[in-house]
CSV table of C-alpha atoms in Angstrom, one decimal:
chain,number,residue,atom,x,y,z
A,1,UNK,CA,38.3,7.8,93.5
A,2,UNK,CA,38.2,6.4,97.2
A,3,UNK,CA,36.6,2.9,98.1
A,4,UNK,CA,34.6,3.3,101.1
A,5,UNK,CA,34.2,-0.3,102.6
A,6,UNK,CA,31.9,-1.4,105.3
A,7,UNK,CA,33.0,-1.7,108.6
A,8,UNK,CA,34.3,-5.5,109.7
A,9,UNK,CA,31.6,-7.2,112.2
A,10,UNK,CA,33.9,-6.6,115.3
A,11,UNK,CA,34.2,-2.6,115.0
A,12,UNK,CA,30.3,-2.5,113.9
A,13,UNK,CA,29.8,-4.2,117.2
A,14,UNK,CA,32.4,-2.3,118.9
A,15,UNK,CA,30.4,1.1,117.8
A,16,UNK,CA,27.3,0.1,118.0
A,17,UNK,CA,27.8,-1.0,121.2
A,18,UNK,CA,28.5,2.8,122.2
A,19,UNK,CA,25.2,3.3,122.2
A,20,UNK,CA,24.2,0.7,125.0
A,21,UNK,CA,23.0,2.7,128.3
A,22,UNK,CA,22.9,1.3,131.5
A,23,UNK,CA,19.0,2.9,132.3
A,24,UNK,CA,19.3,2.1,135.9
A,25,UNK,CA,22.3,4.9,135.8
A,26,UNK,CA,20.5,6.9,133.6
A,27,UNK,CA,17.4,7.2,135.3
A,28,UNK,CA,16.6,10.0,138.3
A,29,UNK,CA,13.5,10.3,140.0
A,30,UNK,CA,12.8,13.1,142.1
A,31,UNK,CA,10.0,13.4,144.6
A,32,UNK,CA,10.1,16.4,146.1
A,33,UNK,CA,13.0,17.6,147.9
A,34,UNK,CA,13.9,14.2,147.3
A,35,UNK,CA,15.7,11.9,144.7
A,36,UNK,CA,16.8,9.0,144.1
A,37,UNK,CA,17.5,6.3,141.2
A,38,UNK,CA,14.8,4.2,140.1
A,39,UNK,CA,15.2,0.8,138.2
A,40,UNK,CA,13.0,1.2,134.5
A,41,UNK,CA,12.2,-0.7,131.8
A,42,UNK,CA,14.8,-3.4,131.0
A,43,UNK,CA,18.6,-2.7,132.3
A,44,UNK,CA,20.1,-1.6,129.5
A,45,UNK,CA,18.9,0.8,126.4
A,46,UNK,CA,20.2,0.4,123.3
A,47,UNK,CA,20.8,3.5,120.6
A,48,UNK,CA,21.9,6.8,122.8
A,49,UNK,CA,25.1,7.8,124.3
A,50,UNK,CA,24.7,9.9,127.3
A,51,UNK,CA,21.0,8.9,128.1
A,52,UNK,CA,19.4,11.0,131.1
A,53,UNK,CA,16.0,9.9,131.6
A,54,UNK,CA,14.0,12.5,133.9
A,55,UNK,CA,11.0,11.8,135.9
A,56,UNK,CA,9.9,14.6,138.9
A,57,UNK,CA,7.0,14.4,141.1
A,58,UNK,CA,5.4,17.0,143.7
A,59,UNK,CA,5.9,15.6,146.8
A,60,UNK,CA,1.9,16.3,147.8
A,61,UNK,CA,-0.3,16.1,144.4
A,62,UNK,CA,2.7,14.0,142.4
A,63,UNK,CA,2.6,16.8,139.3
A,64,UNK,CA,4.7,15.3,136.9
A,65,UNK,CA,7.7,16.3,135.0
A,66,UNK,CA,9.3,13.8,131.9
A,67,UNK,CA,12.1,14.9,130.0
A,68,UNK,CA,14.8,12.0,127.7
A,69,UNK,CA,18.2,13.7,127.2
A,70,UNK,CA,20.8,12.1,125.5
A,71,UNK,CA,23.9,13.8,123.8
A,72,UNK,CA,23.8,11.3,120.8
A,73,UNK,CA,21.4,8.8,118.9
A,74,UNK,CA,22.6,5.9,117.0
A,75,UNK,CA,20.6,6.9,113.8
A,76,UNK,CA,23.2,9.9,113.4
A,77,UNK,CA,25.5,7.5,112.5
A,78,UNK,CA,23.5,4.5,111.2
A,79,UNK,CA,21.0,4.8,108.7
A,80,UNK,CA,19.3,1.8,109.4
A,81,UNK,CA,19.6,0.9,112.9
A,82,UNK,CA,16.6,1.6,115.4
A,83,UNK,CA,16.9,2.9,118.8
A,84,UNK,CA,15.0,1.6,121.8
A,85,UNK,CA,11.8,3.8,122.3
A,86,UNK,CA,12.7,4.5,125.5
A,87,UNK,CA,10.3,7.9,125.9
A,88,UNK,CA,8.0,5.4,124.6
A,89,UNK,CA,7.5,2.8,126.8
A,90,UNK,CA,7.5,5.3,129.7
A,91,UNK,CA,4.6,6.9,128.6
A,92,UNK,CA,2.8,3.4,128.4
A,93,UNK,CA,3.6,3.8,132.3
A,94,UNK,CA,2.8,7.5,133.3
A,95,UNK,CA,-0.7,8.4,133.0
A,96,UNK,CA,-1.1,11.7,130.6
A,97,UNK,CA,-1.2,15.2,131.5
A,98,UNK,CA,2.6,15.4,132.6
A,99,UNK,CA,4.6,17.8,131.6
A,100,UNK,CA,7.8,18.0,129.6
A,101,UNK,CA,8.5,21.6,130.5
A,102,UNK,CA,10.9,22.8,133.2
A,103,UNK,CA,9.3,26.1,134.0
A,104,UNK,CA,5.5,24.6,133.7
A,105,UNK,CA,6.4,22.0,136.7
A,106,UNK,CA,7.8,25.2,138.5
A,107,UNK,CA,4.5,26.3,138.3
A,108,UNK,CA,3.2,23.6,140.0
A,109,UNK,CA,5.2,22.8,141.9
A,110,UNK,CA,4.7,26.4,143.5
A,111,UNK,CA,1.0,25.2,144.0
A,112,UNK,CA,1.9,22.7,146.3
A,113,UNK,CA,0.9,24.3,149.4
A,114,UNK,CA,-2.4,23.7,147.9
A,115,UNK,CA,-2.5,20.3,148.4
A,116,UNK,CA,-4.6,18.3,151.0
A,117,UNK,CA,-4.6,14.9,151.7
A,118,UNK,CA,-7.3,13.2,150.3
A,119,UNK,CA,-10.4,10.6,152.2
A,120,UNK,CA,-10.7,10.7,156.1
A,121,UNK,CA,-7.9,10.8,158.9
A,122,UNK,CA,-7.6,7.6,160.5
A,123,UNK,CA,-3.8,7.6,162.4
A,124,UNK,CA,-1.6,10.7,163.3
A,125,UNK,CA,2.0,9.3,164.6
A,126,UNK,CA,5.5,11.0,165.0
A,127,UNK,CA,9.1,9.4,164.2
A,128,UNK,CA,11.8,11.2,164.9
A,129,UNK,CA,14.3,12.0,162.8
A,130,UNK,CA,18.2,12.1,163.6
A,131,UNK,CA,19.1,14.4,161.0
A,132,UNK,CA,16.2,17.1,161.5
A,133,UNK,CA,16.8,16.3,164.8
A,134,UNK,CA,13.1,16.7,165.6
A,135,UNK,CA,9.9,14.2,165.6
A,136,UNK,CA,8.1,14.4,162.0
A,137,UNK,CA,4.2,14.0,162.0
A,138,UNK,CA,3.0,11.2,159.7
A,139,UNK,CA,-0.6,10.9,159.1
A,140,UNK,CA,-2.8,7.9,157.5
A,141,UNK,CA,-6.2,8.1,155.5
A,142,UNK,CA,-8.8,5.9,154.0
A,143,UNK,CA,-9.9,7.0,150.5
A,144,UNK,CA,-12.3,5.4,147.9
A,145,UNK,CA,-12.5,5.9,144.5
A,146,UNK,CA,-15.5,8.7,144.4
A,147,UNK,CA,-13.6,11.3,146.5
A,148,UNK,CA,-12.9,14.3,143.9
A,149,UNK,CA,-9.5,14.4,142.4
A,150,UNK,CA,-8.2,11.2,143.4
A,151,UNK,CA,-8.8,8.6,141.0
A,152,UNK,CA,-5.8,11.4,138.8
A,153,UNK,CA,-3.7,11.3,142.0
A,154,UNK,CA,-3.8,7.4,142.2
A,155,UNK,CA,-2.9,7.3,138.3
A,156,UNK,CA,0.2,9.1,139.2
A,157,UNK,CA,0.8,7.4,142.5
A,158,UNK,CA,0.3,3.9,141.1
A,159,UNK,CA,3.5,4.2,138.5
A,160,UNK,CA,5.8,4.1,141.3
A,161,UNK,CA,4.6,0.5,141.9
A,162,UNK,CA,6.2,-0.3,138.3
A,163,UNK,CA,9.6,1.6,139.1
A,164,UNK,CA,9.8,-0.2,142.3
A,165,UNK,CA,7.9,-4.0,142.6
A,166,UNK,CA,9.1,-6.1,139.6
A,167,UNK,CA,5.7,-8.2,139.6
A,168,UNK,CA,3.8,-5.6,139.6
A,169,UNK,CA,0.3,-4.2,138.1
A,170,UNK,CA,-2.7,-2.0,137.7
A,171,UNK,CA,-5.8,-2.1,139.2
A,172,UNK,CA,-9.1,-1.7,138.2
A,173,UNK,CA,-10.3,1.1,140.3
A,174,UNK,CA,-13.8,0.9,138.6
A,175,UNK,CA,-14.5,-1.9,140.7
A,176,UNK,CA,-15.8,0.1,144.1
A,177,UNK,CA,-14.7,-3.0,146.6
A,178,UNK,CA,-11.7,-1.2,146.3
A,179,UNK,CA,-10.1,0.6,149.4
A,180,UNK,CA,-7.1,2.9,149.6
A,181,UNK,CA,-5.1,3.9,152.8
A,182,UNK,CA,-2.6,6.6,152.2
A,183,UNK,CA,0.4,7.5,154.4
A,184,UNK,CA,1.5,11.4,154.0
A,185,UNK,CA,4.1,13.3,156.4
A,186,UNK,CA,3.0,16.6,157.5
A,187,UNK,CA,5.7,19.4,157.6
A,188,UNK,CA,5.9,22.9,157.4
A,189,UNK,CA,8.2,25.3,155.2
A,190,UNK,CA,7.9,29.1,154.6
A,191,UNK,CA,5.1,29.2,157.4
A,192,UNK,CA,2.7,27.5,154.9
A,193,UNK,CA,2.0,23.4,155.9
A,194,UNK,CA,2.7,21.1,153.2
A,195,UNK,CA,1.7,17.3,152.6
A,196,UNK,CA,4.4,14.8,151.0
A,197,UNK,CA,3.6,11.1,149.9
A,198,UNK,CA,5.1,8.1,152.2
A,199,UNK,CA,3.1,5.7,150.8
A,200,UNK,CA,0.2,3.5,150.3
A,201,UNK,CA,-1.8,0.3,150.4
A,202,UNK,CA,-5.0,-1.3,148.4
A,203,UNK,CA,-7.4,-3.6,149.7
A,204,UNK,CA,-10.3,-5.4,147.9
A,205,UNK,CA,-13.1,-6.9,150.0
A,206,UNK,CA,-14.2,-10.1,149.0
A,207,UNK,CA,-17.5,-11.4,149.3
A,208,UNK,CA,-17.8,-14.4,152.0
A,209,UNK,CA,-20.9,-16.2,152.0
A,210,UNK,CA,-23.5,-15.5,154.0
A,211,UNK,CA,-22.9,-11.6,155.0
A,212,UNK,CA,-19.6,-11.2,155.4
A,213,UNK,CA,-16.3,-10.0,153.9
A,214,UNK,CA,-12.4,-10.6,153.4
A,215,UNK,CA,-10.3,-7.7,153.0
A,216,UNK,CA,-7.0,-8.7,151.0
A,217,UNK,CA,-4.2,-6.9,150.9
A,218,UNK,CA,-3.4,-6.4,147.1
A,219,UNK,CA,-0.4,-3.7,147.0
A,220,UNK,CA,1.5,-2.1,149.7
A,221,UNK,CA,4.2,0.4,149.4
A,222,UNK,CA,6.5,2.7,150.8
A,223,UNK,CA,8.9,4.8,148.9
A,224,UNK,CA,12.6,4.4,149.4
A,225,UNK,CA,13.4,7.5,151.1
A,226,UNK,CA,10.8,6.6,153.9
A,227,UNK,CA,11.8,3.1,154.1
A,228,UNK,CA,13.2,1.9,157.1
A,229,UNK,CA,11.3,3.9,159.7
A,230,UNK,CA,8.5,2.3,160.6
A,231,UNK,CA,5.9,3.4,158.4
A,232,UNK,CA,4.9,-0.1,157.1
A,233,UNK,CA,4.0,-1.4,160.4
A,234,UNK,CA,1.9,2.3,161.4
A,235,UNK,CA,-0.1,1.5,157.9
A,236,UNK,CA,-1.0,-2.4,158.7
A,237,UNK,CA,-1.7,-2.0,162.2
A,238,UNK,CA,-4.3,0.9,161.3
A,239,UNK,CA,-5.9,-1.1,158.7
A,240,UNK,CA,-6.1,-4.0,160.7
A,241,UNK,CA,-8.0,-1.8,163.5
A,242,UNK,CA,-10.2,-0.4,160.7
A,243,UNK,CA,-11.4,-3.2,159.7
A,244,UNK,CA,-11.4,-4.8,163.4
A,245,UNK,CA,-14.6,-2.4,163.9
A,246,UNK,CA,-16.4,-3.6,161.2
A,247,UNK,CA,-18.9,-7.2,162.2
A,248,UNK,CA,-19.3,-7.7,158.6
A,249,UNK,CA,-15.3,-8.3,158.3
A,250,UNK,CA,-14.7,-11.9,158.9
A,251,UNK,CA,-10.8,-11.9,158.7
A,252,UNK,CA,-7.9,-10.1,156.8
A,253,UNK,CA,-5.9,-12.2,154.3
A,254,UNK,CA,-2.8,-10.7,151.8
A,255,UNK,CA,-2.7,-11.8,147.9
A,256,UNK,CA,0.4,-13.6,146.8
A,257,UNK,CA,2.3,-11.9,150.0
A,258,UNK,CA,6.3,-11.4,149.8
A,259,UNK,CA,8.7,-12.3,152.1
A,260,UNK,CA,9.0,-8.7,153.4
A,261,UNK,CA,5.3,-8.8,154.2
A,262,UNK,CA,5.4,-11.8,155.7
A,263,UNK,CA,7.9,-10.3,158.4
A,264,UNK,CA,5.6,-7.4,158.7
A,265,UNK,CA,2.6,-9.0,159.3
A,266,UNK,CA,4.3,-11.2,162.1
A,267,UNK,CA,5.6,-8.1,163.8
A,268,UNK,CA,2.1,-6.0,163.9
A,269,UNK,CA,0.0,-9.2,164.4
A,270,UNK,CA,2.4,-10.0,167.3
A,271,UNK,CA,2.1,-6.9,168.8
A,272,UNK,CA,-1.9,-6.7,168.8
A,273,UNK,CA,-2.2,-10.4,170.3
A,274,UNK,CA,0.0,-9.4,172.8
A,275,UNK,CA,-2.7,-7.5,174.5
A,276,UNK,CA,-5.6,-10.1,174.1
A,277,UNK,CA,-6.1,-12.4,177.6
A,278,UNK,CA,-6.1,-15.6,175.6
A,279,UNK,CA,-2.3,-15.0,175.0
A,280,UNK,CA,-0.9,-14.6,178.2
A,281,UNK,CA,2.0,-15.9,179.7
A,282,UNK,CA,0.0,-18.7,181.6
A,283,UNK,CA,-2.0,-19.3,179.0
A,284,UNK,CA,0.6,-19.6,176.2
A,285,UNK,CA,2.5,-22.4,179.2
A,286,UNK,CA,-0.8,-24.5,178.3
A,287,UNK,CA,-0.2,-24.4,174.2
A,288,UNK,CA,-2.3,-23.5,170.8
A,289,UNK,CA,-6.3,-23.6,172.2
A,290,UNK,CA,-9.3,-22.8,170.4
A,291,UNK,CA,-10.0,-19.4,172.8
A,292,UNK,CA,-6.6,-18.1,171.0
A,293,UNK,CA,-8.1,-18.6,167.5
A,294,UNK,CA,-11.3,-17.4,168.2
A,295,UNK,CA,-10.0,-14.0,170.8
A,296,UNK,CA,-7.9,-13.4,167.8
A,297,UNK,CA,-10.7,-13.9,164.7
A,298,UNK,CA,-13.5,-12.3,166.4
A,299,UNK,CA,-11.3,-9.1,168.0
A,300,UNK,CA,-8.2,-8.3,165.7
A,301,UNK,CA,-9.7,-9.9,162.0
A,302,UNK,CA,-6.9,-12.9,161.9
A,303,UNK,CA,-7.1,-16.3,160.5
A,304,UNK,CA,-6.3,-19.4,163.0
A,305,UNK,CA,-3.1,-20.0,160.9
A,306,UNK,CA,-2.2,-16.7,161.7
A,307,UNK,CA,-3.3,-16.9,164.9
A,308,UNK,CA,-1.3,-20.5,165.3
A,309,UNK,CA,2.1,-18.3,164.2
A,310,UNK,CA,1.4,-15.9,166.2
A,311,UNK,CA,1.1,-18.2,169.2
A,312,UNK,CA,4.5,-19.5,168.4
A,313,UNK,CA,6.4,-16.8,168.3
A,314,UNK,CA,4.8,-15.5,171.7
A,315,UNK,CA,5.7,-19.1,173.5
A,316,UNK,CA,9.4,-18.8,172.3
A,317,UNK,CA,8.9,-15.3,173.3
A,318,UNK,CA,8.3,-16.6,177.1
A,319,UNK,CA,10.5,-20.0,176.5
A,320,UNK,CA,14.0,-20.2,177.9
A,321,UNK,CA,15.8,-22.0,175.1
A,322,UNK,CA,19.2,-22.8,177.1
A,323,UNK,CA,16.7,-25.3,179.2
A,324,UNK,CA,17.1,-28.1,177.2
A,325,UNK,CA,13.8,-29.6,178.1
A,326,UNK,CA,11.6,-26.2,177.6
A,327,UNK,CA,13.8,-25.7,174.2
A,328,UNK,CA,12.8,-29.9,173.2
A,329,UNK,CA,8.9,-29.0,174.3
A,330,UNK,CA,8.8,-25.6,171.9
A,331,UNK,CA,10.6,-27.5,169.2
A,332,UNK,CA,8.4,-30.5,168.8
A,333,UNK,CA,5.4,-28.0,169.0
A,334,UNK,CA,6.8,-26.5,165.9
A,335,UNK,CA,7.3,-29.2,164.4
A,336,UNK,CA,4.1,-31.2,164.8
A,337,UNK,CA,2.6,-28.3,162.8
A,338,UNK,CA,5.3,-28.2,160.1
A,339,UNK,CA,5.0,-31.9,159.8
A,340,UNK,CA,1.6,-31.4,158.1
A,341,UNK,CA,2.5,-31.5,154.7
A,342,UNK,CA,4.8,-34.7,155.6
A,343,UNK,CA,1.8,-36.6,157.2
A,344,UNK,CA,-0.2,-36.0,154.0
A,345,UNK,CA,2.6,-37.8,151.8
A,346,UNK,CA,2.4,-40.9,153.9
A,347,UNK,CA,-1.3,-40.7,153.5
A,348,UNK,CA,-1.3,-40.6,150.1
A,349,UNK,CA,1.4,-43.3,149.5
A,350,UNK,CA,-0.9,-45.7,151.4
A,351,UNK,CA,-3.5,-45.1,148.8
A,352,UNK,CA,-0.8,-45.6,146.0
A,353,UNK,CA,-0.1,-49.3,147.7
A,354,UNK,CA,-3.4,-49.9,146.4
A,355,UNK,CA,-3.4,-49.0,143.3
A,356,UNK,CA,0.7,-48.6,141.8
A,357,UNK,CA,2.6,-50.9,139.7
A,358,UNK,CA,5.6,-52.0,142.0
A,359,UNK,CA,7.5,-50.1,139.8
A,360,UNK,CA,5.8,-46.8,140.0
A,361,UNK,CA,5.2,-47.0,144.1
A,362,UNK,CA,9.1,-47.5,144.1
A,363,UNK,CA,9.2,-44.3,142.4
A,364,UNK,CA,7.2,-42.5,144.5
A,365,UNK,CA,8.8,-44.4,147.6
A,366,UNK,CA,12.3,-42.8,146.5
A,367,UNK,CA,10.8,-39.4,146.9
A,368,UNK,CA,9.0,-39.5,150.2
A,369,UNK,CA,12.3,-41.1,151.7
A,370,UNK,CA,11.6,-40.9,155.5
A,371,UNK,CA,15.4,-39.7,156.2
A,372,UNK,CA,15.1,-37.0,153.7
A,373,UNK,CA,11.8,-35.7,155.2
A,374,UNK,CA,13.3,-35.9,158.7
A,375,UNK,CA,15.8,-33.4,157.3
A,376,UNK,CA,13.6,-31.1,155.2
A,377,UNK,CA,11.7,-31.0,158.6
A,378,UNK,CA,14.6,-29.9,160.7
A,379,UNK,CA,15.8,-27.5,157.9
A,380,UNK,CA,12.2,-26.0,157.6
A,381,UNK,CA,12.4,-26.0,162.0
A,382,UNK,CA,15.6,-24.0,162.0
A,383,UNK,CA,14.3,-21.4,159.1
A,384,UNK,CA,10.9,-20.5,161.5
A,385,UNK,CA,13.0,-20.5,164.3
A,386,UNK,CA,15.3,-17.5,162.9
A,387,UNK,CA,11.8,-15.8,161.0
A,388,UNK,CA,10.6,-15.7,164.9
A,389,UNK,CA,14.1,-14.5,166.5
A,390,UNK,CA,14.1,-11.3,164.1
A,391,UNK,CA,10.3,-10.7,165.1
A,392,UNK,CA,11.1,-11.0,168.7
A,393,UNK,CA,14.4,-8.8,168.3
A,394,UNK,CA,12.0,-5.7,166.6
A,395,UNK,CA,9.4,-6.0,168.8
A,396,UNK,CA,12.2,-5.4,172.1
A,397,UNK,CA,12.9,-2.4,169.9
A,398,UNK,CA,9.5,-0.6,169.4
């Protein structure tokens, strides 16, 4: 008779850990005529060998194609070990109606020429492309929720949000203060004109008391293979004009807004103050004055903090920094409004002399330490100066 024994703990690893896939190389998403690899679900999937994990969309209507290929699953060898439910918790994700057939999406796929864009046509721009060597149209629309067959497409559209923003989440597109702006190229092939999907952005409009309304920018994307050529700044700037013609809009704010964004906004909300009389060269010479806040408020929709960046970035713009005494004025400007946050600790440290143990005031003392706070303020100086430089650098370039 043979004696089977089990494995040691080492080669169990050692096996098991054969079946660890690394999803980010095993995942390919195709849009179109294009692909590329898409980061899902955590980094690594345990219980395949050879995982392939298969997601195609239309580049118009985004049809949907989901196929998990692997060429071995850990429960061939072990009985009792589970495998990641990896074609599970994609479907969570991808809204249903997809198909898991190659020759169904072909189908499809052949329908594409079908395909409109969906809302009203707010934008038409071209950017030319070195490879095509040829200008590609782009176009932008304004959809809401009632217009036939979209509330599918943006079931489709919004997954890409979770293959792409790590923070990311659903929306509740019941709720009809909802507005959509989507970004489509326009090309032909075959004779036939076809529609592919840049990208998009949703805004909710919040009510402001009286009469009025604040349009936030929830989610903005563009997909990777449109990245990088100016399609962002085309989408803000055309919402921002939207909304600049309505009177009920009182200003335009962004929810929880990422770095990226930030450095968007900068460069578009630069470029539309730019043309306003309030920020001209003479009158940027004479510093921040309520006629920039309001010019920018009641024409282009922004904030006076906004408007108070924008300002700043403008009068470096115009300053000549090797003149030590222009380069001084700017930099104290700057920093009179960073030191906000530092004025407010020594306000609240005189009402902790009133009211503090010695011991606990020499606490809070130790943190507001005025050398420190000098530092953090020439630290924080240096930072807005370099945000404003890379502003000013793409805006020589548009």
């Amino acid at each position: 008779p043979v004696l089977l024994l089990p494995l040691g703990v080492n080669e169990m690893e050692k096996k098991l850990a054969e079946y660890k896939c690394d999803t980010n190389q095993a995942t390919c998403l195709k849009l179109g005529r294009l692909s590329f690899i898409i980061r899902v679900l955590d980094e690594v999937a345990f219980g395949y060998k050879g995982l392939q994990i298969q997601l195609y969309y239309t580049a118009g209507n985004l049809s949907t194609l989901f196929k998990v290929k692997y060429s071995a699953k850990v429960t061939e060898t072990f009985d009792c070990v589970e495998p990641d439910d990896v074609e599970g918790k994609i479907r969570e994700i991808i809204p249903p109606g997809f198909c898991c057939n190659t020759d169904d999406f072909i189908t499809l796929l052949e329908k594409e020429a079908n395909f409109k864009p969906f809302g009203s046509l707010l934008h038409t721009y071209k950017v030319h492309n070195v490879e095509e060597g040829a200008d590609l149209t782009y176009q932008i629309h304004k959809v809401d929720i009632s217009c036939p067959g979209f509330r599918e497409y943006h079931e489709r559209l919004q997954t890409f949000l979770m293959w792409f923003i790590e923070t990311a989440s659903f929306i509740d597109v019941d709720d009809d203060r909802w507005d959509f702006f989507l970004v489509f190229e326009k090309y032909n092939k075959d004779g036939e004109t076809l529609y592919a999907t840049v990208g998009y952005m949703t805004v909710y409009n919040y009510y402001v008391y009286p009469d009025k309304t604040r349009p936030r920018v929830s989610q903005m994307l563009i997909l990777p293979p449109f990245q990088g050529e100016g399609h962002g700044a085309q989408l803000l700037e055309t919402v921002h004009r939207f909304y600049c013609n309505s009177p009920k809009v009182q200003d335009i704010t962004a929810e929880d807004p990422s770095e990226n964004y930030v450095k968007l906004r900068d460069f578009v909300l630069v470029k539309l103050c730019m043309a306003l009389p309030s920020f001209s060269t003479e009158k940027l010479a004479q510093g921040f004055s309520e006629e920039m806040a309001v010019e920018a408020r009641e024409k282009l929709k922004i904030n006076k903090k906004h408007a108070r960046r924008v300002y700043e970035i403008l009068r470096l713009r115009n300053t000549d920094m090797s003149d030590e005494e222009k380069a001084r004025e700017f930099r104290l400007e700057v920093k009179k409004r960073l030191f906000g946050p530092y004025r407010k600790n020594q306000r609240e440290l005189t009402k902790m002399r009133k009211c503090l143990r010695p011991e606990e005031l020499a606490s809070h003392i130790s943190q507001m330490d005025t050398r420190l706070q000098h530092e953090e303020l020439e630290k924080s100086y240096q930072e807005v100066l370099a945000e404003y430089r890379r502003v000013l650098e793409r805006l020589a370039q548009a």
